[in-house]
Each structure stands twice: as C-alpha cells, then as structure tokens.
CSV table of C-alpha atoms and ligand atoms in Angstrom, one decimal:
chain,number,residue,atom,x,y,z
A,1,UNK,CA,-20.7,-0.4,5.3
A,2,UNK,CA,-17.7,1.4,4.2
A,3,UNK,CA,-17.0,2.3,0.6
A,4,UNK,CA,-14.2,2.8,-1.5
A,5,UNK,CA,-13.8,5.9,-3.9
A,6,UNK,CA,-11.2,5.8,-6.7
A,7,UNK,CA,-10.9,8.8,-9.3
A,8,UNK,CA,-9.0,7.8,-12.1
A,9,UNK,CA,-5.7,9.2,-12.9
A,10,UNK,CA,-2.1,8.9,-13.8
A,11,UNK,CA,0.2,6.1,-13.5
A,12,UNK,CA,1.5,4.5,-10.1
A,13,UNK,CA,5.2,4.8,-8.9
A,14,UNK,CA,6.6,3.7,-5.7
A,15,UNK,CA,6.8,0.7,-3.5
A,16,UNK,CA,4.1,-1.5,-2.4
A,17,UNK,CA,4.6,-4.3,0.4
A,18,UNK,CA,3.1,-7.6,-0.1
A,19,UNK,CA,1.7,-9.3,2.9
A,20,UNK,CA,1.7,-12.8,3.8
A,21,UNK,CA,-0.8,-15.1,1.8
A,22,UNK,CA,-4.3,-15.2,2.9
A,23,UNK,CA,-4.8,-18.6,1.4
A,24,UNK,CA,-1.6,-19.9,3.1
A,25,UNK,CA,-2.5,-18.6,6.7
A,26,UNK,CA,-5.8,-20.0,7.1
A,27,UNK,CA,-4.6,-23.7,6.7
A,28,UNK,CA,-1.8,-22.8,8.8
A,29,UNK,CA,-3.8,-21.6,11.7
A,30,UNK,CA,-6.0,-25.0,11.3
A,31,UNK,CA,-2.9,-27.2,11.5
A,32,UNK,CA,-2.8,-25.6,15.1
A,33,UNK,CA,-5.4,-28.0,16.0
A,34,UNK,CA,-3.0,-30.8,15.4
A,35,UNK,CA,-0.8,-30.5,18.5
A,36,UNK,CA,-1.0,-29.4,22.1
A,37,UNK,CA,2.2,-27.4,21.9
A,38,UNK,CA,2.2,-23.7,20.6
A,39,UNK,CA,2.4,-23.0,16.9
A,40,UNK,CA,3.8,-19.4,16.2
A,41,UNK,CA,2.6,-18.0,12.9
A,42,UNK,CA,4.8,-15.0,11.5
A,43,UNK,CA,3.8,-12.8,8.6
A,44,UNK,CA,0.2,-13.2,9.1
A,45,UNK,CA,-1.9,-10.8,7.1
A,46,UNK,CA,-4.5,-8.4,9.1
A,47,UNK,CA,-7.6,-9.6,7.3
A,48,UNK,CA,-11.1,-10.2,8.0
A,49,UNK,CA,-10.9,-13.9,7.1
A,50,UNK,CA,-8.0,-14.3,9.6
A,51,UNK,CA,-10.2,-12.6,12.4
A,52,UNK,CA,-13.1,-15.1,11.1
A,53,UNK,CA,-11.1,-18.2,11.4
A,54,UNK,CA,-9.3,-17.0,14.7
A,55,UNK,CA,-13.2,-16.7,16.3
A,56,UNK,CA,-13.8,-20.2,15.1
A,57,UNK,CA,-10.6,-21.7,16.5
A,58,UNK,CA,-10.9,-19.7,20.0
A,59,UNK,CA,-14.8,-21.2,20.2
A,60,UNK,CA,-13.1,-24.5,20.0
A,61,UNK,CA,-10.8,-23.7,22.8
A,62,UNK,CA,-7.6,-22.9,21.0
A,63,UNK,CA,-5.8,-19.9,23.1
A,64,UNK,CA,-4.9,-17.2,20.6
A,65,UNK,CA,-2.3,-14.4,21.3
A,66,UNK,CA,-1.3,-11.4,19.0
A,67,UNK,CA,2.4,-10.3,19.8
A,68,UNK,CA,3.1,-6.9,20.0
A,69,UNK,CA,4.9,-4.6,17.5
A,70,UNK,CA,8.7,-5.1,17.4
A,71,UNK,CA,11.5,-2.7,16.5
A,72,UNK,CA,11.3,-2.2,12.6
A,73,UNK,CA,7.9,-3.1,12.0
A,74,UNK,CA,5.3,-0.8,10.9
A,75,UNK,CA,1.4,-1.1,10.3
A,76,UNK,CA,2.2,-2.9,7.1
A,77,UNK,CA,4.5,-5.6,8.4
A,78,UNK,CA,2.5,-8.9,8.9
A,79,UNK,CA,1.6,-9.9,12.3
A,80,UNK,CA,3.0,-12.7,14.6
A,81,UNK,CA,0.3,-14.9,16.5
A,82,UNK,CA,0.6,-17.7,18.6
A,83,UNK,CA,-2.1,-20.7,18.6
A,84,UNK,CA,-2.2,-23.5,21.4
A,85,UNK,CA,-4.8,-26.1,21.2
A,86,UNK,CA,-3.8,-27.7,24.4
A,87,UNK,CA,-7.0,-27.5,25.9
A,88,UNK,CA,-9.6,-28.1,23.1
A,89,UNK,CA,-13.3,-28.1,24.7
A,90,UNK,CA,-15.4,-29.0,21.5
A,91,UNK,CA,-15.2,-30.8,18.4
A,92,UNK,CA,-17.9,-29.0,16.8
A,93,UNK,CA,-17.9,-26.0,14.5
A,94,UNK,CA,-21.1,-24.3,14.2
A,95,UNK,CA,-23.0,-23.3,11.2
A,96,UNK,CA,-22.7,-19.5,12.4
A,97,UNK,CA,-19.0,-19.6,12.2
A,98,UNK,CA,-18.4,-22.1,9.3
A,99,UNK,CA,-21.0,-20.5,7.0
A,100,UNK,CA,-19.0,-16.9,6.9
A,101,UNK,CA,-16.1,-18.6,5.2
A,102,UNK,CA,-15.5,-21.8,3.4
A,103,UNK,CA,-12.2,-22.7,4.7
A,104,UNK,CA,-13.6,-22.9,8.2
A,105,UNK,CA,-14.7,-26.3,7.0
A,106,UNK,CA,-11.3,-27.8,6.8
A,107,UNK,CA,-10.8,-27.9,10.6
A,108,UNK,CA,-12.7,-31.4,10.2
A,109,UNK,CA,-9.1,-33.0,9.2
A,110,UNK,CA,-7.2,-32.1,12.3
A,111,UNK,CA,-10.2,-32.4,14.8
A,112,UNK,CA,-11.0,-36.0,13.5
A,113,UNK,CA,-7.1,-36.9,13.3
A,114,UNK,CA,-6.5,-35.7,16.8
A,115,UNK,CA,-9.7,-36.3,18.8
A,116,UNK,CA,-11.4,-39.2,16.7
A,117,UNK,CA,-14.5,-36.9,15.9
A,118,UNK,CA,-15.5,-33.7,14.4
A,119,UNK,CA,-19.0,-32.3,13.6
A,120,UNK,CA,-18.6,-29.5,11.1
A,121,UNK,CA,-21.2,-27.4,9.5
A,122,UNK,CA,-21.4,-27.6,5.8
A,123,UNK,CA,-20.2,-24.8,4.3
A,124,UNK,CA,-23.0,-23.7,2.2
A,125,UNK,CA,-23.3,-22.0,-1.3
A,126,UNK,CA,-21.1,-19.4,-2.4
A,127,UNK,CA,-21.2,-16.5,-4.7
A,128,UNK,CA,-18.6,-18.0,-7.1
A,129,UNK,CA,-20.0,-21.3,-7.5
A,130,UNK,CA,-21.9,-24.5,-5.5
A,131,UNK,CA,-18.5,-25.8,-4.1
A,132,UNK,CA,-19.5,-29.0,-2.8
A,133,UNK,CA,-17.5,-31.1,-0.1
A,134,UNK,CA,-17.6,-34.5,-1.9
A,135,UNK,CA,-13.8,-34.9,-2.0
A,136,UNK,CA,-13.5,-34.3,1.8
A,137,UNK,CA,-16.0,-36.8,2.5
A,138,UNK,CA,-14.5,-39.4,0.1
A,139,UNK,CA,-11.0,-38.8,1.3
A,140,UNK,CA,-11.7,-38.8,4.9
A,141,UNK,CA,-13.4,-42.1,4.4
A,142,UNK,CA,-10.2,-43.5,2.4
A,143,UNK,CA,-8.6,-43.0,5.7
A,144,UNK,CA,-11.2,-45.0,7.7
A,145,UNK,CA,-13.4,-42.2,9.0
A,146,UNK,CA,-17.2,-43.0,9.4
A,147,UNK,CA,-19.0,-40.2,8.0
A,148,UNK,CA,-22.7,-39.3,8.4
A,149,UNK,CA,-24.3,-36.1,6.9
A,150,UNK,CA,-27.0,-34.7,9.1
A,151,UNK,CA,-29.0,-31.7,9.8
A,152,UNK,CA,-26.8,-29.6,7.7
A,153,UNK,CA,-23.7,-31.1,9.5
A,154,UNK,CA,-20.7,-33.5,8.4
A,155,UNK,CA,-20.5,-35.8,11.6
A,156,UNK,CA,-17.1,-37.6,11.3
A,157,UNK,CA,-16.0,-40.2,13.7
A,158,UNK,CA,-12.8,-42.5,14.0
A,159,UNK,CA,-12.7,-43.8,17.6
A,160,UNK,CA,-9.6,-45.9,17.0
A,161,UNK,CA,-7.9,-43.3,15.0
A,162,UNK,CA,-7.6,-42.7,11.0
A,163,UNK,CA,-5.6,-45.3,9.3
A,164,UNK,CA,-3.3,-44.2,6.2
A,165,UNK,CA,-5.2,-44.9,2.5
A,166,UNK,CA,-4.6,-44.0,-1.1
A,167,UNK,CA,-7.2,-41.4,-2.2
A,168,UNK,CA,-7.4,-39.9,-5.8
A,169,UNK,CA,-9.1,-36.6,-6.0
A,170,UNK,CA,-11.5,-36.9,-9.2
A,171,UNK,CA,-10.3,-32.7,-9.7
A,172,UNK,CA,-7.7,-30.7,-8.4
A,173,UNK,CA,-8.9,-29.4,-5.0
A,174,UNK,CA,-6.6,-27.0,-2.8
A,175,UNK,CA,-9.0,-27.5,0.2
A,176,UNK,CA,-9.4,-31.4,0.0
A,177,UNK,CA,-5.4,-31.5,-0.1
A,178,UNK,CA,-4.7,-29.4,2.8
A,179,UNK,CA,-7.3,-31.1,5.0
A,180,UNK,CA,-6.5,-34.7,3.9
A,181,UNK,CA,-2.5,-33.9,4.2
A,182,UNK,CA,-3.3,-32.4,7.8
A,183,UNK,CA,-5.5,-35.4,8.8
A,184,UNK,CA,-3.0,-38.1,7.4
A,185,UNK,CA,-0.2,-36.6,9.8
A,186,UNK,CA,-1.6,-38.2,12.5
A,187,UNK,CA,-3.1,-41.4,10.8
A,188,UNK,CA,-1.5,-44.9,11.4
A,189,UNK,CA,0.4,-45.9,8.4
A,190,UNK,CA,1.0,-44.3,5.0
A,191,UNK,CA,-1.5,-42.2,3.1
A,192,UNK,CA,-0.9,-41.2,-0.6
A,193,UNK,CA,-2.9,-38.4,-2.2
A,194,UNK,CA,-3.0,-38.5,-5.9
A,195,UNK,CA,-4.2,-35.6,-7.9
A,196,UNK,CA,-3.3,-33.5,-5.1
A,197,UNK,CA,-3.4,-29.7,-5.5
A,198,UNK,CA,0.3,-28.2,-6.3
A,199,UNK,CA,-0.4,-24.7,-4.9
A,200,UNK,CA,2.4,-23.2,-3.3
A,201,UNK,CA,0.2,-22.7,-0.1
A,202,UNK,CA,-0.1,-26.5,0.0
A,203,UNK,CA,3.8,-26.7,-0.2
A,204,UNK,CA,4.1,-23.9,2.6
A,205,UNK,CA,1.6,-26.0,5.0
A,206,UNK,CA,3.8,-29.1,4.1
A,207,UNK,CA,6.7,-27.5,5.3
A,208,UNK,CA,5.2,-26.0,8.7
A,209,UNK,CA,3.7,-29.5,9.3
A,210,UNK,CA,7.4,-31.2,8.8
A,211,UNK,CA,8.6,-28.6,11.2
A,212,UNK,CA,6.1,-29.9,13.5
A,213,UNK,CA,7.3,-33.5,13.2
A,214,UNK,CA,5.1,-34.6,10.2
A,215,UNK,CA,6.6,-37.0,7.3
A,216,UNK,CA,5.6,-35.6,4.2
A,217,UNK,CA,6.9,-36.0,0.7
A,218,UNK,CA,6.1,-34.8,-2.7
A,219,UNK,CA,4.0,-31.6,-1.6
A,220,UNK,CA,4.1,-29.2,-4.5
A,221,UNK,CA,3.6,-32.1,-6.9
A,222,UNK,CA,0.4,-34.1,-7.6
A,223,UNK,CA,1.4,-37.2,-5.5
A,224,UNK,CA,1.9,-36.5,-1.8
A,225,UNK,CA,2.8,-39.2,0.4
A,226,UNK,CA,2.3,-38.8,4.1
A,227,UNK,CA,3.6,-41.2,6.8
A,228,UNK,CA,1.7,-40.7,9.9
A,229,UNK,CA,3.3,-39.9,13.3
A,230,UNK,CA,2.2,-40.6,16.9
A,231,UNK,CA,2.2,-37.0,17.9
A,232,UNK,CA,3.3,-33.5,16.2
A,233,UNK,CA,4.9,-30.7,18.2
A,234,UNK,CA,4.9,-26.6,18.4
A,235,UNK,CA,7.1,-24.6,15.9
A,236,UNK,CA,7.7,-21.2,14.3
A,237,UNK,CA,6.5,-20.7,10.9
A,238,UNK,CA,6.4,-17.6,8.7
A,239,UNK,CA,3.5,-17.4,6.0
A,240,UNK,CA,4.8,-17.2,2.2
A,241,UNK,CA,4.0,-13.8,0.4
A,242,UNK,CA,0.7,-13.4,-1.5
A,243,UNK,CA,0.9,-14.4,-5.0
A,244,UNK,CA,-2.6,-13.0,-5.3
A,245,UNK,CA,-2.2,-9.7,-3.8
A,246,UNK,CA,1.2,-9.6,-6.0
A,247,UNK,CA,-0.8,-10.5,-9.1
A,248,UNK,CA,-3.3,-8.1,-8.3
A,249,UNK,CA,-1.0,-5.0,-8.0
A,250,UNK,CA,0.6,-6.0,-11.0
A,251,UNK,CA,-2.5,-5.9,-12.9
A,252,UNK,CA,-3.2,-2.4,-11.2
A,253,UNK,CA,0.3,-1.2,-12.6
A,254,UNK,CA,-0.6,-2.6,-15.7
A,255,UNK,CA,-3.8,-0.9,-15.8
A,256,UNK,CA,-2.7,2.7,-15.0
A,257,UNK,CA,0.8,2.5,-16.1
A,258,UNK,CA,4.0,3.2,-14.1
A,259,UNK,CA,6.8,1.6,-12.4
A,260,UNK,CA,6.4,-0.2,-8.7
A,261,UNK,CA,8.3,-2.3,-6.7
A,262,UNK,CA,6.3,-5.0,-5.2
A,263,UNK,CA,8.2,-5.6,-1.9
A,264,UNK,CA,8.7,-9.5,-0.6
A,265,UNK,CA,7.0,-10.7,-3.5
A,266,UNK,CA,8.2,-13.9,-5.3
A,267,UNK,CA,8.2,-14.0,-8.9
A,268,UNK,CA,8.7,-17.9,-8.7
A,269,UNK,CA,5.1,-18.4,-7.5
A,270,UNK,CA,3.5,-16.4,-10.7
A,271,UNK,CA,5.2,-17.9,-13.6
A,272,UNK,CA,2.2,-18.1,-15.9
A,273,UNK,CA,0.6,-14.5,-15.0
A,274,UNK,CA,4.1,-13.2,-15.7
A,275,UNK,CA,4.4,-14.8,-19.0
A,276,UNK,CA,0.8,-13.5,-19.9
A,277,UNK,CA,1.4,-10.2,-18.5
A,278,UNK,CA,4.6,-10.0,-20.7
A,279,UNK,CA,2.4,-10.9,-23.7
A,280,UNK,CA,0.2,-8.0,-23.0
A,281,UNK,CA,2.9,-5.6,-23.0
A,282,UNK,CA,3.8,-5.3,-19.2
A,283,UNK,CA,7.3,-6.3,-17.6
A,284,UNK,CA,7.7,-7.8,-14.7
A,285,UNK,CA,11.4,-8.5,-13.1
A,286,UNK,CA,12.2,-10.6,-10.1
A,287,UNK,CA,15.0,-8.3,-7.9
A,288,UNK,CA,16.4,-8.9,-4.7
A,289,UNK,CA,13.7,-7.1,-3.0
A,290,UNK,CA,10.7,-8.5,-4.8
A,291,UNK,CA,8.9,-8.0,-8.3
A,292,UNK,CA,9.3,-4.9,-10.2
A,293,UNK,CA,6.4,-4.2,-12.6
A,294,UNK,CA,6.6,-1.6,-15.4
A,295,UNK,CA,4.3,-0.4,-18.1
A,296,UNK,CA,5.7,2.8,-19.8
A,297,UNK,CA,4.1,4.3,-22.9
A,298,UNK,CA,2.5,1.5,-25.0
A,299,UNK,CA,-0.8,0.4,-24.4
A,300,UNK,CA,-1.9,-3.2,-23.5
A,301,UNK,CA,-2.5,-5.9,-26.0
A,302,UNK,CA,-5.3,-8.3,-25.7
A,303,UNK,CA,-4.2,-11.8,-24.8
A,304,UNK,CA,-6.4,-14.8,-24.4
A,305,UNK,CA,-6.2,-16.7,-20.9
A,306,UNK,CA,-7.5,-19.6,-19.2
A,307,UNK,CA,-7.8,-20.5,-15.6
A,308,UNK,CA,-6.0,-23.4,-14.4
A,309,UNK,CA,-4.8,-25.3,-11.1
A,310,UNK,CA,-1.4,-24.3,-10.3
A,311,UNK,CA,0.9,-23.9,-12.0
A,312,UNK,CA,-1.7,-22.6,-14.6
A,313,UNK,CA,-3.2,-18.9,-14.5
A,314,UNK,CA,-4.9,-19.0,-11.0
A,315,UNK,CA,-8.7,-18.4,-10.9
A,316,UNK,CA,-8.3,-15.7,-8.1
A,317,UNK,CA,-6.7,-13.3,-10.6
A,318,UNK,CA,-9.1,-13.9,-13.5
A,319,UNK,CA,-11.3,-11.1,-12.5
A,320,UNK,CA,-8.3,-8.7,-12.0
A,321,UNK,CA,-7.1,-9.8,-15.7
A,322,UNK,CA,-10.5,-9.1,-17.1
A,323,UNK,CA,-10.7,-5.6,-15.7
A,324,UNK,CA,-7.3,-5.1,-17.6
A,325,UNK,CA,-8.6,-6.4,-20.7
A,326,UNK,CA,-11.4,-4.1,-20.7
A,327,UNK,CA,-8.8,-1.6,-22.0
A,328,UNK,CA,-6.6,-3.6,-24.1
A,329,UNK,CA,-6.2,-3.2,-28.0
A,330,UNK,CA,-8.2,-6.2,-29.5
A,331,UNK,CA,-10.4,-8.7,-28.1
A,332,UNK,CA,-9.4,-11.2,-25.2
A,333,UNK,CA,-11.0,-14.7,-24.6
A,334,UNK,CA,-10.8,-15.6,-20.9
A,335,UNK,CA,-12.0,-19.0,-19.9
A,336,UNK,CA,-12.9,-19.9,-16.2
A,337,UNK,CA,-12.5,-23.7,-15.9
A,338,UNK,CA,-12.4,-23.7,-11.8
A,339,UNK,CA,-15.5,-22.5,-10.6
A,340,UNK,CA,-18.9,-22.3,-12.8
A,341,UNK,CA,-20.2,-18.8,-11.7
A,342,UNK,CA,-17.0,-16.7,-11.4
A,343,UNK,CA,-18.1,-14.1,-14.0
A,344,UNK,CA,-20.2,-11.8,-11.3
A,345,UNK,CA,-17.9,-8.8,-11.9
A,346,UNK,CA,-18.8,-9.0,-15.5
A,347,UNK,CA,-22.1,-6.9,-15.1
A,348,UNK,CA,-20.2,-4.2,-12.7
A,349,UNK,CA,-17.3,-4.2,-15.4
A,350,UNK,CA,-19.9,-3.1,-18.0
A,351,UNK,CA,-21.4,-0.7,-15.9
A,352,UNK,CA,-18.1,1.3,-16.3
A,353,UNK,CA,-18.4,1.1,-20.1
A,354,UNK,CA,-16.5,-2.3,-20.6
A,355,UNK,CA,-17.6,-4.6,-23.6
A,356,UNK,CA,-17.8,-8.0,-22.7
A,357,UNK,CA,-20.0,-10.9,-24.1
A,358,UNK,CA,-20.2,-14.0,-21.7
A,359,UNK,CA,-20.8,-17.4,-23.4
A,360,UNK,CA,-20.8,-20.3,-20.8
A,361,UNK,CA,-17.6,-20.3,-19.0
A,362,UNK,CA,-16.1,-18.0,-21.6
A,363,UNK,CA,-15.8,-14.2,-21.5
A,364,UNK,CA,-15.0,-12.2,-24.5
A,365,UNK,CA,-13.7,-9.0,-23.7
A,366,UNK,CA,-13.5,-6.4,-26.4
A,367,UNK,CA,-11.1,-3.5,-25.3
A,368,UNK,CA,-12.3,0.1,-25.3
A,369,UNK,CA,-10.6,3.6,-25.2
A,370,UNK,CA,-12.4,4.7,-22.1
A,371,UNK,CA,-14.1,3.6,-19.1
A,372,UNK,CA,-16.4,6.1,-17.0
A,373,UNK,CA,-16.7,5.8,-13.4
A,374,UNK,CA,-19.9,4.6,-11.8
A,375,UNK,CA,-21.2,3.3,-8.6
A,376,UNK,CA,-20.5,-0.6,-8.5
A,377,UNK,CA,-20.8,-3.4,-6.1
A,378,UNK,CA,-19.3,-6.9,-6.1
A,379,UNK,CA,-20.4,-10.2,-4.6
A,380,UNK,CA,-16.8,-11.6,-3.9
A,381,UNK,CA,-13.4,-10.7,-3.1
A,382,UNK,CA,-11.6,-10.8,-6.2
A,383,UNK,CA,-14.6,-9.4,-8.0
A,384,UNK,CA,-14.4,-6.4,-6.0
A,385,UNK,CA,-10.7,-5.7,-6.5
A,386,UNK,CA,-11.2,-5.9,-10.2
A,387,UNK,CA,-13.3,-3.0,-10.1
A,388,UNK,CA,-11.0,-0.9,-8.2
A,389,UNK,CA,-8.2,-1.6,-10.9
A,390,UNK,CA,-10.8,-0.7,-13.6
A,391,UNK,CA,-11.6,2.7,-11.4
A,392,UNK,CA,-7.9,3.6,-11.7
A,393,UNK,CA,-8.3,4.8,-15.2
A,394,UNK,CA,-12.0,5.0,-15.4
A,395,UNK,CA,-12.9,8.9,-15.8
A,396,UNK,CA,-14.4,10.3,-13.0
A,397,UNK,CA,-15.3,8.7,-9.8
A,398,UNK,CA,-15.8,4.9,-9.3
A,399,UNK,CA,-17.4,3.9,-6.0
A,400,UNK,CA,-17.1,0.4,-4.8
A,401,UNK,CA,-19.6,-0.6,-2.5
A,402,UNK,CA,-19.6,-3.7,0.3
A,403,UNK,CA,-16.0,-3.2,0.6
A,404,UNK,CA,-16.4,-5.7,3.3
A,405,UNK,CA,-15.4,-8.2,0.6
A,406,UNK,CA,-12.1,-6.4,0.0
A,407,UNK,CA,-11.3,-6.4,3.8
A,408,UNK,CA,-11.4,-10.2,3.5
A,409,UNK,CA,-8.4,-10.5,1.4
A,410,UNK,CA,-6.6,-7.2,0.7
A,411,UNK,CA,-4.6,-5.6,3.7
A,412,UNK,CA,-4.9,-1.8,3.6
A,413,UNK,CA,-5.5,-1.7,-0.2
A,414,UNK,CA,-6.3,2.1,-0.3
A,415,UNK,CA,-3.2,3.0,1.9
A,416,UNK,CA,-0.9,0.7,-0.5
A,417,UNK,CA,-2.3,2.2,-3.5
A,418,UNK,CA,-2.6,5.6,-2.2
A,419,UNK,CA,1.1,5.4,-1.4
A,420,UNK,CA,2.0,5.0,-5.2
A,421,UNK,CA,-0.2,7.9,-6.3
A,422,UNK,CA,-3.5,6.5,-6.8
A,423,UNK,CA,-6.5,8.8,-6.1
A,424,UNK,CA,-8.3,6.4,-3.6
A,425,UNK,CA,-9.9,6.6,-0.4
A,426,UNK,CA,-12.2,4.8,2.3
A,427,UNK,CA,-15.3,6.5,2.8
A,428,UNK,CA,-16.7,5.3,6.3
A,429,UNK,CA,-20.3,4.7,6.5
B,501,EPZ,C1,-9.1,-22.5,-2.6
B,501,EPZ,O1,-10.6,-22.6,-2.4
B,501,EPZ,C2,-9.0,-21.0,-2.4
B,501,EPZ,N1,-9.2,-20.9,-0.9
B,501,EPZ,C3,-9.8,-20.3,-3.6
B,501,EPZ,O2,-9.4,-19.0,-3.0
B,501,EPZ,C4,-9.1,-20.6,-4.7
B,501,EPZ,O3,-10.1,-20.0,-5.7
B,501,EPZ,C5,-9.7,-22.0,-5.1
B,501,EPZ,O4,-8.7,-22.8,-3.7
B,501,EPZ,C6,-9.0,-22.5,-6.4
B,501,EPZ,O5,-7.5,-22.3,-6.4
B,501,EPZ,C7,-8.5,-20.9,0.1
B,501,EPZ,O6,-7.4,-21.4,0.0
B,501,EPZ,C8,-8.8,-20.3,1.3
B,501,EPZ,P1,-11.1,-26.1,-4.5
B,501,EPZ,P2,-11.2,-24.1,-2.4
B,501,EPZ,O7,-11.4,-27.2,-3.6
B,501,EPZ,O8,-10.0,-25.3,-1.7
B,501,EPZ,C9,-14.9,-28.3,-6.8
B,501,EPZ,C10,-9.9,-16.6,-3.1
B,501,EPZ,O9,-10.5,-15.7,-3.4
B,501,EPZ,N2,-14.8,-29.1,-5.7
B,501,EPZ,O10,-9.5,-26.0,-5.0
B,501,EPZ,O11,-12.3,-24.3,-1.6
B,501,EPZ,C11,-14.9,-26.8,-6.6
B,501,EPZ,O12,-16.3,-26.7,-6.4
B,501,EPZ,C12,-10.4,-17.9,-2.8
B,501,EPZ,O13,-9.2,-16.2,-2.2
B,501,EPZ,C13,-15.7,-30.2,-5.5
B,501,EPZ,O14,-16.4,-30.3,-6.8
B,501,EPZ,O15,-11.3,-24.3,-3.9
B,501,EPZ,C14,-14.3,-26.2,-7.4
B,501,EPZ,O16,-14.9,-26.0,-8.7
B,501,EPZ,C15,-11.8,-17.9,-3.3
B,501,EPZ,N3,-15.8,-31.1,-4.3
B,501,EPZ,C16,-13.1,-27.0,-7.6
B,501,EPZ,O17,-13.3,-28.3,-7.1
B,501,EPZ,C17,-15.2,-30.8,-3.3
B,501,EPZ,O18,-15.2,-31.5,-2.3
B,501,EPZ,C18,-11.7,-26.4,-7.1
B,501,EPZ,O19,-12.2,-25.8,-5.7
B,501,EPZ,C19,-14.0,-29.6,-3.5
B,501,EPZ,C20,-13.8,-29.0,-4.5
C-alpha cells in the first residue's frame, strides 16, 4: 500500500484548488436512482469513495459515463459524470459493496421510493463509532415502509408506494436526512422531517432534487417539508466545494505558516471554523476567487473547541484542529460530541511528540515547541490527514502509512500541498 512521506519545513505559499465535496457528491450520485432520466453531475472529485459508490450503482444496473476533459480543464478540475438509472436490474445492495462505505446504505431511500422494495446490507461497524441505522428504519417506517432486518440485511417494502409522514430524528443525522428527503420526493402526500441536518450538503442535494422536479421547502433548516411528486426527471448539477477539504488546508497553512489562496472555496460554509481559527491567530478572508489563509510570524494560540452539527464546528475537522493545537501556546480542550470513538489520531499524534490527555469525549492538548517525525498510521480519513498536517512542521520525516484512507477523501493531496512548497511525496509500494 502507498505511503506519504512529509518532511517538516517552511511556510506554504501559493494556490490550492478546492475540489467538489465528497459528502455532497455521494448523495447526489445516489439521487440518480430516483429517475429513469440522466443525471449529469459536474465538479465531482476523483476519489476512492466516488469510485466505490460507482461500483455499487453500476451493480444495480445504473449506466455510468465519465465525460472527457474539456478545454480549460486540468488534472485538478472536477470531473463530469452521467448516471442513468433507466434500466435498474436489482434492488439489492450486497454486503461486499455496502460494507466498504457507510454512505452506500443510503441507496435504500431512493430504491424503496421508486421500486417499492430494497434489500440493503447493514453497513456494519466503523472505526469512528458504532453508527447504527435506527433513524433510517424509523423514518422509512414513518413513510409507510415495512422493514425487516434479517441475516445482516435491511429488507424494506412498500408495494403501494410510500406515503408522506412526519419524522423527528432523535438526534441530528446527515445520512438519515439525505435518505428520508430522497425517499419523500416520490411519496404520496407531504412529509415533514424535524430536527433535520442543516449541513450544506443536504441543501445542495435539495437544490439538485428540486431541479429534478421535487418539491422541497426548508432544506438547510432543521425542518424540511417535502411534497411528493409522481416522477422526477434528469438534470445537470454542479457539486458544491468541499468545506472539509477547505478547512483541512486552512489548518495546514495555519500549522506551517504562510499565505495560500484556497481557490473556489466558500467562506460561508465554514463560519465557525473561521471564527475558531481567528481566535487561534490565523486570518481567513473571503475573496472573489475563494478563501485566503494567512499566518505570518506570530505563533498559534490554544483555543477550546467542541464539535457540533452544522453550523457548529464539524467533526470532520476535529482531528486536523487537534494537530494544529499540538503546537499552540497553552492547553486546548477539544470535545467530540458527534461520534463516540473519534480520537484514533491521538495515539499517533503522541508518537510525533504531542502531549494529549484523553478523558472520555474530551481531549486536552498541551502545546509543545517541537514535534519529531516518525512512522504513523491512522484508521480513518480525517485522522490520516491530521498526521500529514503535523508532519508539515515535525522535525525530519513523517511517513503516513495506509494512504488508502487519504485517497478516500482527498484528491491529489500531495500534489496540492507540494505546489505550495511542502516537502511531501507519495511512495508507491
Ligand atoms: C456524515 O456521516 C458524513 N458522511 C460524515 O463524514 C460526518 O462525519 C457525519 O455526517 C457527521 O457530520 C457523509 O456525508 C458521507 P450521521 P453520517 O448520521 O451521515 C448517530 C467523513 O470523514 N446515528 O450524521 O453517517 C451516529 O452514530 C465522514 O467524510 C444514530 O445513532 O453521520 C452519530 O453518532 C465520516 N442512528 C450521529 O448520529 C442512525 O440511524 C451523527 O451521524 C444514524 C446516525
């Protein structure tokens, strides 16, 4: 398996193009199951998770086309894909395909809504927590589905179609909101989702579904109302920029120092991280081209942070922020409130010389003057990139193993950071 080698060095300067959001692209691709017409998605990132979902969709019978390069596009420009679910041959998503990525489970909503049946493998455990699917089951039942769990599969049926209903999610769930919103677009009558996720990716999916003919109000708030329609059509939709990739590179610049333009990034998707980074001594400015990140001279101040559903500080930036805090002056208290086991990076950051004490869902990070490079390994995507960020300032070489995780969610990380002066390279195995 490939490795990434980072040698600690100086500041980063230049431009990093921000890709389309992985966590928007995945539900948008799944939405193609709702229509027999072609859904064209632009600005899709080239990521392992996208390829993984493509494998699942094509296994169900969805036709997939990757459009060729056009004038003005380069290797870092998002790709355009076409998905057509006009001849779906199966409503069963197998264990082999679903177990590799939790978001695959979300196909249950569109399959059930359009075909009246779906058999989807339980996604299983995950490195960042147990992540059950009870909200999906309760929510689909509220829309009239009959659900049975048997031999590791969720079997859902609605022979006469789904009917609108009201579902209040016990806690905010991005995946359950995506899934139930998609299912409700083809249900008879009105569905109300309360305590819905307000994440920008949910709003992006709602924009696309509306372009496909769905009637949705309130996406981006905690109450979404969907009036079911007979059928949806194809459309063309561009995936919104990745706020987690943006925040990650902002932390990298904060860590190494420098001045970098995060091209195409949207500051409005990152209000809380921008505010927190500002308190730590990093300047982020919205420009016409994207977001500019600057940290010159002064060091980083320790800041406390708690993860929350949007618009709070995203759990997907917690590991990167912790890496930054390992070099801050003072002690930072970091609370993880979304996932019960999302501190897998702590042990690895400690290998680089970080001082971190864990107490349940809190980590106390005491800033140190020096980190020292070492071989490290992480068990999830965001944890892996936190080690790259630490490696940018660690003395000597840091080798991050299992690059597999990084490739799930960061497009050409080493190329993007390398172009700004980082000493980073991929070592092919
Ligand atoms: C999405 O996961 C993202 N994935 C995650 O990004 C992100 O960390 C997470 O939302 C939180 O923002 C994608 O968008 C593809 P949830 P999701 O349902 O939808 C509990 C990354 O690094 N819960 O919002 O799976 C659950 O266990 C990834 O890109 C239930 O209890 O997360 C968690 O504690 C990783 N029962 C909380 O809700 C359920 O039925 C929030 O999870 C569903 C969820």
